[in-house]
Coordinates of C-alpha atoms in Angstrom, one line a residue:
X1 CA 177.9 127.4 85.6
X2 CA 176.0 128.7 88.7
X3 CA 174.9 131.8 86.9
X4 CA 172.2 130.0 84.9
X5 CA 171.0 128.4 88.2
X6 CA 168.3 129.4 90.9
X7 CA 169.2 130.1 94.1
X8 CA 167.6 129.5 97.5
X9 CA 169.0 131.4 100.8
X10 CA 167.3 129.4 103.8
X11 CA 167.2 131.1 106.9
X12 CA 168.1 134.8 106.1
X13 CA 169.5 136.9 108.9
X14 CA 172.8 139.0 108.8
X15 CA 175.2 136.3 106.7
X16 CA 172.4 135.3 104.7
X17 CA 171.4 138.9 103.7
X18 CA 174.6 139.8 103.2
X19 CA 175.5 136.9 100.9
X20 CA 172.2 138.2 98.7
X21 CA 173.4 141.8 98.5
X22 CA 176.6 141.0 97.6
X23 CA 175.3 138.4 94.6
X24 CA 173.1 140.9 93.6
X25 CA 175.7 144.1 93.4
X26 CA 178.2 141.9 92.0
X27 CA 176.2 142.2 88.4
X28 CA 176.9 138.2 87.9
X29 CA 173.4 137.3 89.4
X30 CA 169.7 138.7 88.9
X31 CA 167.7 138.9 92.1
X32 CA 165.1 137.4 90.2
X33 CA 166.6 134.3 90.3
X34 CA 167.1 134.1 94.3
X35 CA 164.5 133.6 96.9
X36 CA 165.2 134.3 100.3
X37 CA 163.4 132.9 103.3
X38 CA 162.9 133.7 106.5
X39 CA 159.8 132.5 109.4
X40 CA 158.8 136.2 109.8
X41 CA 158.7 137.3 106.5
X42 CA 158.4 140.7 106.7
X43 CA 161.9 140.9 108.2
X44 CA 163.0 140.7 104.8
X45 CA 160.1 142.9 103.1
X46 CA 163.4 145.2 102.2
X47 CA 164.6 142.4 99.9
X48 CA 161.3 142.0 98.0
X49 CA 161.7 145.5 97.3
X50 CA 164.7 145.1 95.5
X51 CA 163.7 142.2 93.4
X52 CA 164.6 138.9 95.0
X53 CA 161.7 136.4 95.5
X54 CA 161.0 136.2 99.2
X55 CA 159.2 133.2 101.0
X56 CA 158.5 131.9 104.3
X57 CA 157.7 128.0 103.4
X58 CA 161.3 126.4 102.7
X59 CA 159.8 123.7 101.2
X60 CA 158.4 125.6 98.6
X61 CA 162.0 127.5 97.8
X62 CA 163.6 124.0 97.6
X63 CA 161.2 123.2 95.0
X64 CA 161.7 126.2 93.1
X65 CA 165.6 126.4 93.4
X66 CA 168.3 124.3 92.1
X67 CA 171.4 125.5 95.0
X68 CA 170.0 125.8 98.3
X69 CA 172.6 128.0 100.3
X70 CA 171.4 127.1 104.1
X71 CA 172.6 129.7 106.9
X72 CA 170.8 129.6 109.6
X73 CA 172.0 129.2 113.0
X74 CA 173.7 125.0 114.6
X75 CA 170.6 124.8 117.1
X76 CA 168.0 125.7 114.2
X77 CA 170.0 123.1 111.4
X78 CA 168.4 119.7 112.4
X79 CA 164.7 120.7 112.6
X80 CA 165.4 122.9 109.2
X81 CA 167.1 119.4 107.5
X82 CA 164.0 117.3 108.7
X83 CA 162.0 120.1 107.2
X84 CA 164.0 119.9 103.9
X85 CA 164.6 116.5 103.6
X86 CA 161.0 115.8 101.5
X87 CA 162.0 118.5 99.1
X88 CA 165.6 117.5 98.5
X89 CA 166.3 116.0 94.8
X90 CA 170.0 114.0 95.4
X91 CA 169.8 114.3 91.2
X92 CA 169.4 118.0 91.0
X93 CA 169.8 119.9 94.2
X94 CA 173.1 121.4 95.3
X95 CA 173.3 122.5 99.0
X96 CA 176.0 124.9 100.1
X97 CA 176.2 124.8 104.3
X98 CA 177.4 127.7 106.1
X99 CA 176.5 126.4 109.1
X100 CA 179.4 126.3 111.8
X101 CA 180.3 123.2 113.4
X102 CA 178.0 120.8 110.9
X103 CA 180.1 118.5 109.2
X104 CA 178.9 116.9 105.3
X105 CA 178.4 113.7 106.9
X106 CA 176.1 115.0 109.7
X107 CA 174.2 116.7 107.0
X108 CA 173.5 113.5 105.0
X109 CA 172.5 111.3 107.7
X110 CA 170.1 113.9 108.8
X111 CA 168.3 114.1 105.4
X112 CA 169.0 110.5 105.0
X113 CA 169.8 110.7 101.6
X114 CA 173.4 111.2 99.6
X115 CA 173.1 114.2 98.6
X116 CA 175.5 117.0 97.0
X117 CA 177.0 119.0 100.0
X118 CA 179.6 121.7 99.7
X119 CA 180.6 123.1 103.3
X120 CA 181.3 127.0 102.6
X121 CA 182.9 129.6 105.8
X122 CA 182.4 133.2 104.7
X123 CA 181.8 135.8 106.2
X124 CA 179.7 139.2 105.8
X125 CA 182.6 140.8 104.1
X126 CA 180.4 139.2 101.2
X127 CA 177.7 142.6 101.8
X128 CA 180.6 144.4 100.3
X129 CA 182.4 141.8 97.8
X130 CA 185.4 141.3 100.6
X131 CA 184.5 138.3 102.1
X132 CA 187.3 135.3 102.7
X133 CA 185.2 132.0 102.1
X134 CA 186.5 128.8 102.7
X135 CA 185.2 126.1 100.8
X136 CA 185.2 122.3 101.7
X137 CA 183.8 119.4 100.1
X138 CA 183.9 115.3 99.8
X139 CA 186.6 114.6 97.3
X140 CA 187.9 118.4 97.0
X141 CA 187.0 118.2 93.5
X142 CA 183.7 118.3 91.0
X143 CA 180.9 120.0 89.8
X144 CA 179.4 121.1 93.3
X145 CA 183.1 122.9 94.2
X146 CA 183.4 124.5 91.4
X147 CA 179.6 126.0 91.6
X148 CA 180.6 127.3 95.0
X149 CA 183.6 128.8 94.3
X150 CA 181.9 130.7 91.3
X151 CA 179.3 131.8 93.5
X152 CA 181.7 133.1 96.2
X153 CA 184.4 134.6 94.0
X154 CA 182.2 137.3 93.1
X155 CA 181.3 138.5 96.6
X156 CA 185.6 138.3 97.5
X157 CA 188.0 135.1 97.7
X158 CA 187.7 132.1 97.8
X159 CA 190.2 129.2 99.1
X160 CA 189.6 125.6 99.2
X161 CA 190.4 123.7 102.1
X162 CA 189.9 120.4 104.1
X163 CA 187.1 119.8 105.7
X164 CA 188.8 119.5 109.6
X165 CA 189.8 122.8 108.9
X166 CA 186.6 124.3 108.4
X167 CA 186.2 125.2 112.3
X168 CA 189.7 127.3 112.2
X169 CA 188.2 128.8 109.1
X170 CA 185.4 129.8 111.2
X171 CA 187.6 131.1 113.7
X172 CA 190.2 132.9 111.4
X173 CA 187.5 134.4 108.5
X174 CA 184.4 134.3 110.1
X175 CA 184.8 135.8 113.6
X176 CA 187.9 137.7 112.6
X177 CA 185.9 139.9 111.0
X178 CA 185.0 141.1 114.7
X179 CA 188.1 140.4 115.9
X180 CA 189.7 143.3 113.5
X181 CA 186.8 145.7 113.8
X182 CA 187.6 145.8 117.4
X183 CA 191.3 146.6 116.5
X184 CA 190.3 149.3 114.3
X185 CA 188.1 150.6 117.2
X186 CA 190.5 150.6 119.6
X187 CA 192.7 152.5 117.2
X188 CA 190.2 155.3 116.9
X189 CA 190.0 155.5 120.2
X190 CA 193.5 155.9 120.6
X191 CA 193.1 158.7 117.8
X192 CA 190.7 160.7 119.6
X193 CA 193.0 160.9 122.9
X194 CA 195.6 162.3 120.8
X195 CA 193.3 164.8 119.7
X196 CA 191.4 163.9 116.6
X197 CA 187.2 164.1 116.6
X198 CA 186.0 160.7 116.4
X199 CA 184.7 160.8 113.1
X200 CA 187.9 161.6 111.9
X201 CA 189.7 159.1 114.0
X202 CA 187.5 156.4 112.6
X203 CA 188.2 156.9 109.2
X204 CA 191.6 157.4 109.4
X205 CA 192.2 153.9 111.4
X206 CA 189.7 152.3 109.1
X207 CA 191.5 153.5 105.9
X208 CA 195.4 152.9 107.7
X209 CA 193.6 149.3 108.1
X210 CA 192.4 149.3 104.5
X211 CA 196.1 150.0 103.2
X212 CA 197.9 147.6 105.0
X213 CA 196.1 144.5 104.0
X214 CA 195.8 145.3 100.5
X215 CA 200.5 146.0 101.2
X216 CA 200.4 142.3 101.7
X217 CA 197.6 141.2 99.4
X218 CA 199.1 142.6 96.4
X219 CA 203.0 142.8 97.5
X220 CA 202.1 138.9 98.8
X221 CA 204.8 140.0 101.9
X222 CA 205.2 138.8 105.3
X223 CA 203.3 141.7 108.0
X224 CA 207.0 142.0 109.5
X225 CA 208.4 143.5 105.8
X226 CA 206.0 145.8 105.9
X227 CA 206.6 146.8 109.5
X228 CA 210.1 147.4 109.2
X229 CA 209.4 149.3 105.8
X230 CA 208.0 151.8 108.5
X231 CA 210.0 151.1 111.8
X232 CA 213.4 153.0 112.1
X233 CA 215.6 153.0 115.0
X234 CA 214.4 154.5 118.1
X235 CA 211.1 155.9 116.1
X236 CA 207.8 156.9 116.7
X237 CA 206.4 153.6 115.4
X238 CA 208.7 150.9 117.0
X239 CA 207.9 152.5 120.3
X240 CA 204.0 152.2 119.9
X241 CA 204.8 148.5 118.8
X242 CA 207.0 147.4 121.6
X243 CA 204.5 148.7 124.1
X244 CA 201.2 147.1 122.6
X245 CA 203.5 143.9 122.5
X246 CA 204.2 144.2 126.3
X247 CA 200.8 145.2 127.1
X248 CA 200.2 141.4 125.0
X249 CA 198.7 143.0 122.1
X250 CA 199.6 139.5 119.8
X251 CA 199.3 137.0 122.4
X252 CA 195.8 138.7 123.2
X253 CA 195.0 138.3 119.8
X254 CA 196.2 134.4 119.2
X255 CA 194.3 133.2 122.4
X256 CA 191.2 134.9 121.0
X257 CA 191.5 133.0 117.6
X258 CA 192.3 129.3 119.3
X259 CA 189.4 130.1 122.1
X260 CA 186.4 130.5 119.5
X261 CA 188.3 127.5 117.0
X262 CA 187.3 125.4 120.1
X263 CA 183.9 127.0 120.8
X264 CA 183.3 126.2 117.2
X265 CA 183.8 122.8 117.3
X266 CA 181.3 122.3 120.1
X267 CA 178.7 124.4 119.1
X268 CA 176.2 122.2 116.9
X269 CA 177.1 119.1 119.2
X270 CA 175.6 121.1 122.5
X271 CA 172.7 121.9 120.5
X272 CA 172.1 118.8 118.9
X273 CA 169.0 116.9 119.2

């Protein structure tokens, strides 16, 4: 359904570029079809290069585009909704928000009109067709959704949820991202004080980290089967897990997760107009 459609990325920086090179690599979507913008347009000359229609006037990429995929930052979402309201056709246009903290009825009363909103969490897994994306909408159901979900599937998962969970979707997909390429740093790191170079040490804790969440994406186990699938009595690997427990290794993790679920629900109300 979305194939056939054009596409407009407002506000390209590091989610929205990586949402356009995963469409694009996915082989379900032509760059020709997909215009980009950005206010400094030459940040995204590289784009051009590849194909995609590039623009910095978002009025003139919601006239030419049917979805309009917004991602810039909260504190830029007002002024680029008073900018877009002219443009937006309730009867044609489909806009897919992956703006933190921005809720589908915040986003209509801004552009004073009812128009098709579909709230969507990934995350820039999508560069490399492994993003998590959340999906949220009025309804759960309809055309709109089912647009979305197409356009996400190809760039990773999807998963549609409510839309009061969309700031622990934030939390969980978005930011975990970080949160578990600071785990595997810290596991390199470890690697190299045992003794291994750090190129070496990188690759083998990003590929251990690889491995074990495609054990419980494809075995659909609990992390603790897996664990004791490689924890004997008085090993090598139990020891390593009872100490980064003590040292709060979990606890660390879970207060991390809740403390940027609550940053994300204030973030577009302190930057509000």
């Amino acid at each position: 359904m979305s194939r056939n459609k054009t596409i407009a990325i407002i506000g390209v920086g590091n989610l929205g570029g990586a949402i356009a090179r995963g469409l694009k690599d996915s082989g379900e979507y032509r760059p020709q079809n997909i215009i980009l913008t950005r206010r400094h347009i030459d940040r995204i000359a590289e784009f051009g290069a590849a194909g995609f229609k590039i623009e910095k006037d978002n009025l003139k990429a919601a006239a030419w585009a049917d979805l309009l995929i917004i991602t810039v930052e909260p504190q830029q979402m007002n002024r680029l909704l008073d900018e877009l309201a002219p443009a937006v056709d309730v009867d044609r246009h489909v806009i897919i928000s992956c703006v933190t903290g921005v809720s589908i009825r915040q986003i209509k009363d801004r552009l004073q009109k009812e128009a098709t909103v579909v709230r969507a969490m990934p995350n820039t897994g999508v560069a490399v067709r492994e993003s998590m994306t959340c999906l949220a909408t009025e309804g759960m159901n309809g055309p709109a959704l089912r647009m979305a979900e197409e356009i996400f599937s190809t760039v990773g998962q999807t998963l549609i949820i409510d839309e009061e969970q969309m700031a622990a979707a934030t939390a969980l997909g978005a930011c975990g991202v970080a949160f578990f390429l600071r785990a595997i740093r810290a596991a390199s790191q470890g690697g190299i004080e045992i003794g291994f170079p750090a190129d070496k040490a990188m690759l083998i804790a990003a590929q251990t980290s690889l491995g074990a969440a495609r054990l419980l994406l494809e075995n659909q186990t609990h992390p603790e089967a897996e664990i004791d699938r490689v924890t004997t009595p008085r090993g090598v690997t139990i020891s390593g897990l009872n100490t980064m427990e003590h040292q709060g290794f979990s606890s660390a993790m879970i207060k991390g997760i809740v403390t940027s679920w609550e940053k994300a629900f204030r973030l577009y109300r302190e930057d509000k107009d």
